[in-house]
Amino acid sequence: MSIKTIILDWAGTTIDFGSFAPVDAFMSAFKAYGINPTADETRAPMGLAKRTHVAMMLSGERLAAEWVAKYGKPHMEADIDAVYEKFEPALLSVLENYAIPLPNVLDVVAQIREMGIKIGSTTGYTRQMMDIVAPLAKENGYTPDYLVCPEDVDGKGRPYPYMIWRNLEELGCANISEVLKIGDTEADMQEGKAAGCLSVGILIGSSVLGLSESELASLSQSRKDELFVTARQRYFASGANFVIESVAELPKLITTIGG
């Protein structure tokens, strides 16, 4: 087996260390309606299409109960739309600050291209959001060969496989066994599994860890190890085939798989 195509996620994998832009926007949108999600509740559906993310949060037991306590009845589809309508402008207003490539990403992408491997990408962001992020990431040195957003596949983003398959169609990849999906959320692993390709979870910079660079650096090694063990378990439970600490390990992993 040799890898000829990789599919990278964006926030938390290649840009936006810790995937903080969407977290802040989701929490702001919910608070506008008097609902106060925790960071863990906010991150749990990360990687899904953003309206689906809102729906998943509102379906959680605690937040669903908080909504009923606040409004006297369970949330409806119109309520999901209302929260999403608060979320979208909140995110759009800050995205330009979160398009810096993560450490090692530019070097790794260069190495992978030298190996003759094509680089596709999928995201939970809408096309409007990526129209902000992608050009700024390109200015900062990072651009994949192709990008697919949920609306490009009729809204069937993660955990459906269609964004990966659309990449493969565009990039001319004929064999799913030659594809590696890389991401930082459980939804990324589910997407890869559904598509039938190998999947890799990344720890450093990920939404699964949910830590900034300074927060991660401040931890003792023993605490890091504890968090890494938990994150690995979440990735593998969601369908990951491999978990690596840093994107810097990706070229070696690709070589090992092909060896």
C-alpha positions as a printed Julia matrix, in Angstrom:
259×3 Matrix{Float64}:
   0.0    0.0    0.0
   1.25   3.48  -0.83
  -0.37   6.83  -0.07
  -0.96   9.0   -3.14
  -3.47  11.49  -1.72
  -3.99  13.03   1.71
  -7.07  14.93   2.87
  -6.35  17.56   5.5
  -8.77  19.33   7.82
  -8.37  23.08   8.38
  -8.99  24.62  11.85
  -7.08  22.71  14.53
  -5.11  20.69  11.97
  -3.4   23.1    9.57
  -4.46  26.52  10.95
  -5.91  28.0   14.18
  -4.0   26.22  16.96
  -6.57  24.68  19.31
  -9.45  25.6   16.97
 -10.55  28.6   19.01
 -12.33  30.72  16.41
 -15.49  28.57  16.22
 -15.56  27.87  19.96
 -15.74  31.54  20.88
 -18.39  32.19  18.23
 -20.59  29.27  19.33
 -20.45  30.29  22.97
 -21.28  33.88  22.07
 -24.28  32.79  19.97
 -25.73  30.63  22.74
 -25.19  33.28  25.39
 -27.18  35.71  23.24
 -30.17  33.46  24.0
 -29.38  33.09  27.69
 -27.85  29.63  27.33
 -24.39  29.0   28.76
 -22.53  26.03  27.25
 -19.25  24.81  28.65
 -16.14  24.59  26.49
 -16.48  20.79  26.44
 -20.12  20.98  25.31
 -19.11  23.44  22.63
 -16.24  21.33  21.32
 -18.0   17.95  21.39
 -19.52  18.22  17.86
 -16.49  20.06  16.42
 -15.74  19.26  12.8
 -19.38  18.95  11.75
 -21.11  21.46   9.48
 -21.8   24.47  11.66
 -25.6   24.43  11.67
 -25.45  20.72  12.49
 -23.03  21.64  15.28
 -25.64  24.0   16.78
 -28.3   21.28  16.54
 -26.04  18.76  18.26
 -25.3   21.16  21.1
 -29.0   21.86  21.64
 -29.67  18.11  21.65
 -27.3   17.57  24.56
 -29.11  16.68  27.78
 -27.95  19.63  29.86
 -28.35  22.32  27.2
 -31.73  20.93  26.11
 -32.9   21.16  29.72
 -31.49  24.67  30.06
 -33.42  25.71  26.95
 -36.67  24.3   28.38
 -36.05  26.05  31.69
 -35.45  29.33  29.86
 -38.24  29.18  27.27
 -40.77  26.71  28.71
 -40.62  24.25  25.81
 -38.09  22.14  23.89
 -36.14  23.81  21.11
 -37.41  23.58  17.54
 -35.79  23.84  14.1
 -36.48  27.58  14.11
 -34.48  27.89  17.34
 -31.52  26.09  15.76
 -31.71  28.57  12.88
 -31.91  31.49  15.28
 -28.79  30.46  17.21
 -26.94  29.75  13.97
 -27.85  33.21  12.69
 -26.03  34.63  15.72
 -23.1   32.27  15.28
 -22.3   32.97  11.64
 -21.61  36.72  11.86
 -19.73  36.22  15.14
 -17.39  33.77  13.41
 -17.07  35.74  10.19
 -15.98  38.79  12.17
 -12.94  37.02  13.67
 -11.84  34.5   11.05
  -9.17  36.78   9.6
  -7.29  36.41  12.89
  -7.18  32.59  12.69
  -5.55  31.77   9.35
  -1.97  31.28  10.51
  -0.55  27.81   9.73
   0.27  25.64  12.73
   3.92  24.91  13.55
   5.58  22.56  11.02
   2.64  22.63   8.58
   4.45  24.48   5.79
   7.52  22.24   6.0
   5.39  19.1    6.11
   3.29  20.15   3.12
   6.48  20.83   1.14
   7.87  17.39   2.06
   4.63  15.65   1.09
   4.51  17.4   -2.26
   8.1   16.33  -2.9
   6.87  12.77  -2.35
   4.46  13.27  -5.26
   1.38  13.17  -3.02
  -1.69  15.28  -3.76
  -3.25  17.34  -0.94
  -7.0   17.76  -0.68
  -8.96  19.3    2.18
 -12.36  19.21   3.87
 -13.87  21.45   6.53
 -16.91  22.13   8.67
 -16.78  25.77   7.59
 -19.14  27.13   4.95
 -17.84  28.38   1.62
 -18.41  31.97   2.77
 -16.19  31.32   5.79
 -13.5   29.65   3.7
 -13.57  32.55   1.25
 -12.06  34.51   4.15
  -9.77  31.82   5.55
  -8.3   30.2    2.43
  -6.86  33.36   0.79
  -5.31  34.47   4.09
  -3.83  31.02   4.67
  -2.4   31.19   1.14
  -0.81  34.57   1.94
   0.74  32.86   4.98
   2.17  30.09   2.8
  -0.44  27.32   3.0
  -2.77  26.2    0.25
  -3.94  22.64  -0.49
  -4.61  21.41  -4.01
  -8.37  21.36  -3.48
 -11.01  22.35  -0.92
 -14.51  21.01  -0.38
 -17.09  22.6    1.98
 -20.35  21.01   3.2
 -22.6   22.92   0.78
 -20.47  21.61  -2.11
 -22.0   18.19  -1.36
 -25.58  19.35  -0.74
 -24.96  20.0    2.95
 -23.9   16.42   3.67
 -20.63  17.23   5.42
 -19.07  15.15   8.17
 -19.57  12.43   9.21
 -20.69  11.66   5.65
 -17.88  10.7    3.23
 -18.9   12.9    0.33
 -16.44  15.77   0.87
 -13.55  13.3    0.74
 -14.96  11.62  -2.35
 -15.41  14.98  -4.1
 -11.73  15.72  -3.43
 -10.73  12.37  -4.91
 -12.85  12.97  -8.01
 -11.2   16.36  -8.57
  -7.67  15.13  -7.79
  -8.0   12.02  -9.96
  -7.51   9.45  -7.21
  -8.84   6.06  -8.3
  -8.18   3.95  -5.2
  -9.49   4.74  -1.73
  -6.8    2.52  -0.2
  -4.23   5.09  -1.35
  -5.86   7.9    0.65
  -5.04   9.19   4.14
  -7.43  11.49   6.02
  -5.9   13.74   8.7
  -7.81  15.78  11.26
  -8.2   16.94  14.84
 -11.78  15.97  15.74
 -13.83  12.84  16.2
 -15.93  13.93  13.21
 -12.79  13.87  11.05
 -12.16  10.25  12.02
 -15.78   9.33  11.33
 -15.56  11.02   7.93
 -12.49   9.03   7.0
 -13.98   5.76   8.2
 -17.18   6.38   6.24
 -15.15   7.12   3.11
 -13.23   3.86   3.48
  -9.76   5.36   3.87
  -7.18   5.34   6.66
  -7.55   8.16   9.2
  -5.03   9.97  11.38
  -5.74  12.02  14.49
  -3.31  14.79  15.46
  -2.85  15.8   19.09
  -0.88  19.06  19.21
  -3.0   22.01  18.09
  -6.19  19.94  18.04
  -9.72  20.76  19.1
  -9.76  17.43  20.94
  -7.16  18.85  23.33
  -8.61  22.37  23.13
  -5.45  24.1   24.37
  -3.62  27.16  23.1
   0.12  26.99  22.42
   0.89  28.74  25.7
  -1.5   26.54  27.68
   0.06  23.4   26.25
   3.58  24.66  26.89
   2.75  25.42  30.53
   1.73  21.84  31.33
   4.0   19.33  33.0
   4.98  16.34  30.89
   2.93  14.03  33.1
  -0.19  16.17  32.59
   0.42  16.28  28.83
   0.73  12.51  28.8
  -2.61  12.17  30.62
  -4.37  14.44  28.14
  -2.76  12.7   25.18
  -3.94   9.29  26.42
  -7.54  10.53  26.68
  -7.4   12.18  23.26
  -5.95   9.05  21.66
  -8.79   7.0   23.12
 -11.36   9.41  21.67
  -9.74   9.28  18.23
  -9.51   5.49  18.13
 -13.09   5.13  19.4
 -14.19   7.31  16.47
 -12.43   5.24  13.83
  -8.83   6.49  13.72
  -6.23   4.09  12.39
  -3.29   6.13  13.67
  -2.72   8.96  16.15
   0.37  11.17  16.02
   1.5   13.91  18.38
   2.39  16.46  15.75
   1.82  17.07  12.06
   5.63  16.91  11.82
   5.33  13.11  12.15
   3.11  12.81   9.07
   5.79  12.26   6.36
   7.35   9.45   8.41
   3.94   7.85   8.95
   3.2    8.0    5.21
   6.54   6.34   4.49
   5.86   3.67   7.1
   2.45   2.89   5.65
   3.98   2.6    2.2
   6.88   0.52   3.44
